[in-house]
Coordinates of C-alpha atoms in Angstrom, one line a residue:
M1 CA 0.0 0.0 0.0
T2 CA 1.1 3.5 -0.7
M3 CA 1.9 6.1 2.0
I4 CA 3.2 9.0 -0.1
E5 CA 2.1 9.8 -3.7
T6 CA 2.8 12.9 -5.6
R7 CA 1.8 13.8 -9.2
G8 CA 3.4 16.7 -11.0
L9 CA 4.2 18.5 -7.7
T10 CA 5.5 22.0 -8.4
K11 CA 6.4 25.0 -6.4
E12 CA 7.2 28.4 -7.9
Y13 CA 8.2 31.6 -6.0
G14 CA 7.7 34.3 -8.5
D15 CA 10.1 33.7 -11.4
V16 CA 12.0 31.0 -9.4
T17 CA 10.9 27.4 -9.7
A18 CA 12.0 25.5 -6.6
V19 CA 10.4 22.1 -7.4
T20 CA 9.3 20.9 -10.8
E21 CA 6.8 18.1 -11.7
V22 CA 7.9 15.8 -8.9
D23 CA 6.3 12.3 -9.1
L24 CA 6.9 10.1 -6.1
T25 CA 5.6 6.9 -4.7
V26 CA 6.6 5.6 -1.2
D27 CA 5.1 2.4 0.1
R28 CA 4.0 1.9 3.7
G29 CA 6.7 0.7 6.0
D30 CA 9.6 1.8 3.8
I31 CA 12.5 4.0 4.8
H32 CA 12.9 6.3 1.8
G33 CA 16.0 8.4 1.4
F34 CA 15.6 11.9 -0.2
V35 CA 18.9 13.0 -1.7
G36 CA 20.0 16.2 -3.4
H37 CA 22.5 19.0 -3.2
N38 CA 21.8 22.1 -1.1
G39 CA 19.0 24.1 -2.8
A40 CA 17.8 21.1 -4.8
G41 CA 14.3 21.4 -3.4
K42 CA 14.3 18.8 -0.7
T43 CA 13.0 20.9 2.1
T44 CA 10.4 22.6 -0.1
T45 CA 9.1 19.2 -1.2
M46 CA 8.9 18.0 2.4
Q47 CA 7.0 21.2 3.4
M48 CA 4.5 20.5 0.7
L49 CA 4.0 17.0 1.9
T50 CA 3.3 18.3 5.5
G51 CA 1.0 21.0 4.3
L52 CA 3.3 23.8 5.5
V53 CA 3.7 25.0 1.9
T54 CA 1.0 25.0 -0.8
P55 CA 2.0 23.7 -4.2
T56 CA 1.7 26.0 -7.2
R57 CA 0.3 23.0 -9.0
G58 CA 0.3 19.2 -8.8
E59 CA -1.1 16.9 -6.1
A60 CA 0.3 15.1 -3.0
Y61 CA -1.4 12.4 -1.0
I62 CA -0.5 11.0 2.4
G63 CA -2.1 7.6 3.1
G64 CA -4.6 8.4 0.4
E65 CA -5.6 11.8 1.9
P66 CA -4.8 15.1 0.2
A67 CA -1.7 16.7 1.8
G68 CA -2.5 19.6 4.0
T69 CA -5.8 18.3 5.1
R70 CA -6.4 17.5 8.8
A71 CA -6.8 13.8 7.9
A72 CA -3.3 13.8 6.2
T73 CA -1.6 15.9 8.9
K74 CA -2.7 13.6 11.7
K75 CA -0.7 10.8 10.0
I76 CA 2.5 12.8 10.0
G77 CA 5.3 13.5 12.5
Y78 CA 7.8 16.2 11.1
A79 CA 11.2 17.3 12.2
P80 CA 12.4 20.2 10.2
Q81 CA 16.0 21.0 9.3
D82 CA 16.1 24.0 11.6
P83 CA 13.7 23.2 14.5
A84 CA 12.6 25.9 17.0
F85 CA 11.9 25.3 20.7
Y86 CA 10.6 27.0 23.8
E87 CA 14.1 27.3 25.2
S88 CA 13.0 28.2 28.8
M89 CA 11.2 24.8 29.1
T90 CA 13.0 21.7 30.2
G91 CA 13.2 18.8 27.6
R92 CA 10.6 16.8 29.5
D93 CA 8.2 19.7 29.8
Y94 CA 8.7 20.6 26.2
L95 CA 7.8 17.1 24.9
T96 CA 4.9 16.9 27.4
Y97 CA 3.5 20.3 26.2
M98 CA 3.9 19.5 22.5
G99 CA 2.2 16.1 23.2
E100 CA -0.8 17.9 24.8
L101 CA -1.0 20.3 21.9
S102 CA -1.0 17.4 19.5
A103 CA -3.7 15.5 21.5
V104 CA -1.4 12.5 21.9
D105 CA -3.3 9.4 23.2
G106 CA -2.6 8.4 26.8
S107 CA -0.2 10.1 29.2
T108 CA 1.9 12.7 27.5
R109 CA 4.3 12.7 30.4
E110 CA 4.9 8.9 30.1
R111 CA 5.3 9.2 26.4
A112 CA 7.8 12.1 26.8
D113 CA 9.8 10.0 29.3
E114 CA 9.8 7.0 27.0
L115 CA 11.2 9.1 24.1
L116 CA 13.8 10.9 26.3
T117 CA 15.0 7.4 27.3
R118 CA 15.0 6.1 23.7
L119 CA 17.0 9.1 22.5
N120 CA 19.4 9.2 25.5
L121 CA 18.2 12.5 26.8
T122 CA 17.1 11.3 30.3
D123 CA 20.0 12.9 32.1
A124 CA 19.1 16.3 30.5
A125 CA 15.3 15.8 30.9
D126 CA 15.0 18.5 33.6
Q127 CA 17.5 20.9 32.1
A128 CA 16.3 24.0 30.2
V129 CA 16.4 23.5 26.4
E130 CA 18.5 26.6 26.0
G131 CA 21.4 24.7 27.5
Y132 CA 21.2 21.8 25.1
S133 CA 23.9 21.2 22.6
G134 CA 23.1 21.1 18.8
G135 CA 23.1 17.3 18.8
M136 CA 20.8 17.2 21.8
L137 CA 18.4 19.6 20.2
R138 CA 18.4 17.5 17.0
R139 CA 17.4 14.4 19.1
L140 CA 14.7 16.4 20.9
A141 CA 13.3 17.4 17.5
V142 CA 13.1 13.8 16.4
G143 CA 11.5 12.9 19.7
Q144 CA 8.8 15.6 19.1
A145 CA 8.1 14.1 15.7
M146 CA 7.7 10.7 17.2
L147 CA 5.3 11.8 19.9
G148 CA 2.0 10.8 18.4
D149 CA 3.2 7.4 17.0
P150 CA 2.7 8.8 13.5
E151 CA 2.1 6.6 10.4
L152 CA 4.7 8.7 8.6
L153 CA 7.8 10.4 9.8
I154 CA 9.2 13.2 7.7
L155 CA 12.7 14.0 8.8
D156 CA 14.9 16.8 7.3
E157 CA 18.6 16.1 8.1
P158 CA 17.8 14.3 11.4
T159 CA 21.4 13.4 12.1
A160 CA 23.0 16.8 11.4
A161 CA 25.3 18.0 14.2
L162 CA 25.2 14.6 15.9
D163 CA 28.3 12.6 16.9
P164 CA 28.6 9.0 15.8
E165 CA 26.8 7.7 19.0
G166 CA 24.0 10.1 18.5
R167 CA 23.6 9.2 14.9
A168 CA 23.5 5.5 15.7
M169 CA 20.9 6.2 18.3
I170 CA 18.6 7.9 15.8
I171 CA 19.1 5.2 13.2
D172 CA 18.3 2.4 15.7
A173 CA 15.1 4.3 16.7
L174 CA 14.1 4.7 13.1
E175 CA 14.7 1.1 12.2
S176 CA 12.7 -0.1 15.2
L177 CA 9.8 2.2 14.1
T178 CA 9.7 0.5 10.6
D179 CA 9.4 -2.8 12.4
E180 CA 6.2 -1.4 13.8
G181 CA 5.0 -0.4 10.4
T182 CA 6.0 3.3 10.4
T183 CA 7.0 4.9 7.1
I184 CA 10.0 7.2 7.1
F185 CA 10.9 9.8 4.6
V186 CA 14.3 11.2 5.4
S187 CA 16.9 13.5 3.9
S188 CA 20.6 13.4 4.9
H189 CA 23.9 14.6 3.6
V190 CA 25.7 11.7 5.2
L191 CA 25.1 9.4 2.2
T192 CA 27.4 6.6 3.3
E193 CA 25.3 6.4 6.5
L194 CA 22.0 6.8 4.8
E195 CA 22.5 3.8 2.5
Q196 CA 23.0 1.5 5.4
F197 CA 19.3 1.7 6.5
I198 CA 17.1 3.0 3.6
D199 CA 15.0 0.8 1.4
T200 CA 14.2 3.2 -1.5
V201 CA 15.7 6.5 -2.6
T202 CA 15.0 9.5 -4.7
F203 CA 17.7 11.8 -6.2
L204 CA 16.6 15.4 -6.7
K205 CA 18.6 17.8 -8.9
E206 CA 17.6 21.4 -9.4
G207 CA 14.1 20.7 -8.3
Q208 CA 13.5 17.7 -10.5
V209 CA 13.6 13.9 -9.9
V210 CA 16.5 12.4 -11.6
T211 CA 16.0 8.8 -10.5
S212 CA 13.9 7.0 -7.9
G213 CA 13.3 3.5 -6.8
P214 CA 14.6 0.6 -4.7
L215 CA 18.1 1.4 -3.4
T216 CA 19.7 -1.7 -5.0
E217 CA 18.3 -0.8 -8.5
V218 CA 19.3 2.8 -8.2
L219 CA 22.9 1.9 -7.2
S220 CA 23.1 -0.7 -10.1
D221 CA 22.1 1.9 -12.7
T222 CA 25.8 2.8 -13.4
G223 CA 27.7 -0.2 -12.0
I224 CA 30.6 2.2 -11.4
E225 CA 32.5 1.6 -8.2
R226 CA 35.8 2.9 -6.8
F227 CA 38.8 1.1 -5.3
V228 CA 41.5 2.8 -3.3
V229 CA 44.7 0.8 -3.8
D230 CA 47.9 1.3 -1.8
A231 CA 50.8 -0.5 -3.3
S232 CA 54.6 -0.7 -2.8
D233 CA 55.1 1.9 -5.6
N234 CA 51.9 3.8 -6.2
D235 CA 53.3 5.7 -9.2
R236 CA 54.0 2.5 -11.1
A237 CA 50.7 1.0 -9.9
A238 CA 48.8 4.0 -11.2
R239 CA 50.4 3.7 -14.7
L240 CA 49.8 -0.1 -14.7
L241 CA 46.2 0.0 -13.6
A242 CA 45.3 2.7 -16.1
T243 CA 45.9 0.1 -18.8
H244 CA 43.6 -2.5 -17.3
E245 CA 40.6 -3.3 -19.6
S246 CA 38.0 -2.8 -16.8
V247 CA 39.4 0.5 -15.5
D248 CA 37.6 3.7 -16.6
E249 CA 39.7 6.2 -14.7
V250 CA 42.7 6.4 -12.4
D251 CA 43.5 9.2 -9.9
R252 CA 45.4 9.7 -6.7
N253 CA 44.0 10.8 -3.3
D254 CA 45.5 13.1 -0.7
D255 CA 47.4 10.2 0.8
G256 CA 49.0 9.2 -2.5
A257 CA 47.0 6.0 -2.9
V258 CA 45.6 5.0 -6.3
V259 CA 41.9 5.6 -6.8
V260 CA 40.4 3.4 -9.6
R261 CA 36.9 3.8 -11.1
T262 CA 35.7 0.7 -12.8
D263 CA 32.4 -0.6 -14.3
D264 CA 33.5 -4.2 -13.7
P265 CA 34.2 -4.2 -9.9
E266 CA 34.1 -8.0 -9.5
G267 CA 36.5 -8.6 -12.4
F268 CA 38.8 -5.9 -11.2
A269 CA 38.8 -7.2 -7.6
V270 CA 39.9 -10.7 -8.9
A271 CA 42.5 -9.4 -11.3
L272 CA 44.2 -6.8 -9.1
P273 CA 46.4 -9.0 -6.9
Q274 CA 47.8 -10.9 -9.9
A275 CA 48.3 -7.8 -12.0
L276 CA 50.4 -6.2 -9.3
S277 CA 52.3 -9.4 -8.5
D278 CA 53.2 -9.8 -12.2
A279 CA 54.6 -6.3 -12.1
T280 CA 56.6 -7.1 -8.9
L281 CA 54.5 -4.7 -6.9
G282 CA 53.3 -5.4 -3.4
L283 CA 49.7 -4.8 -2.4
Y284 CA 49.5 -3.2 1.0
S285 CA 45.7 -2.5 1.1
V286 CA 42.6 -2.2 -1.1
D287 CA 39.3 -0.6 -0.1
R288 CA 36.2 -0.9 -2.2
E289 CA 34.1 2.2 -2.2
G290 CA 31.1 3.4 -4.2
G291 CA 27.4 3.2 -3.3
L292 CA 25.1 6.1 -2.7
E293 CA 27.7 8.8 -2.5
E294 CA 29.3 7.7 -5.8
R295 CA 26.0 7.5 -7.5
F296 CA 25.1 11.0 -6.2
L297 CA 28.4 12.4 -7.6
D298 CA 27.6 10.8 -11.0
I299 CA 24.2 12.5 -11.0
L300 CA 25.7 15.9 -10.2
D301 CA 28.2 15.4 -13.0
D302 CA 25.8 14.3 -15.7
G303 CA 22.2 14.3 -14.5
G304 CA 22.3 10.6 -13.9
E305 CA 22.0 9.6 -17.6
D306 CA 24.1 6.7 -18.6

């Protein structure tokens, strides 16, 4: 069943078009990654889904209900990129108050305490929000979005300003929510992290959808991957690998290692040790890269067309 569906969703601000003809489909229970450069239109699209911004034209539906209607809004928990708080309140009082405003079922205080524990904010529960760090505020915003057990969570850069422990905590919470049937629509600039837990992904470039679908299919669109090779003589290794039939491009990184782009990663991985050995070169290490970040860079370079 579909949780998010948009048809020709467009937003114009005078002569500036922020989002153009966006068609999206996100199934219930999926974690959907929404990826694009700064200014690509991600936040505007999210705001149209929540009803905070009215489309210039096009349609959006949340669980079958028109976006912006009360029926649709009740299904959504939203954490914006730059959340605002009542800073004189404590974290516990803030979540309790927001739960009461949202008419959360049951005890709002108990729900607030549950979320504070889940997001490792219990020790700061009775501190004023104005004393929270950026990472703590980010976790508090995600907790607010989760207050009403929404069917859909829309999260704009939820792990920004978080340390590795904080990011892991957010990701664990999101994954547990999908086990309970929650749909999550999330943007993040930490693409290597995002690809570890999303099911589907959309790439947005200059307000338009470039590609969208299951993560495995989107990543296989180019088949290009990178290997970082450190050999006993990287100058010779770079010249050698540039002649290999499966290699598209050879470069060097800041550490002097050889960076190889290939459209035959499996073949290259098998051939590499022997090729270096035949040239009397030692292989110190090899790291295989690629994935969502590599695909994103390809899209920025050429619009995603192969």
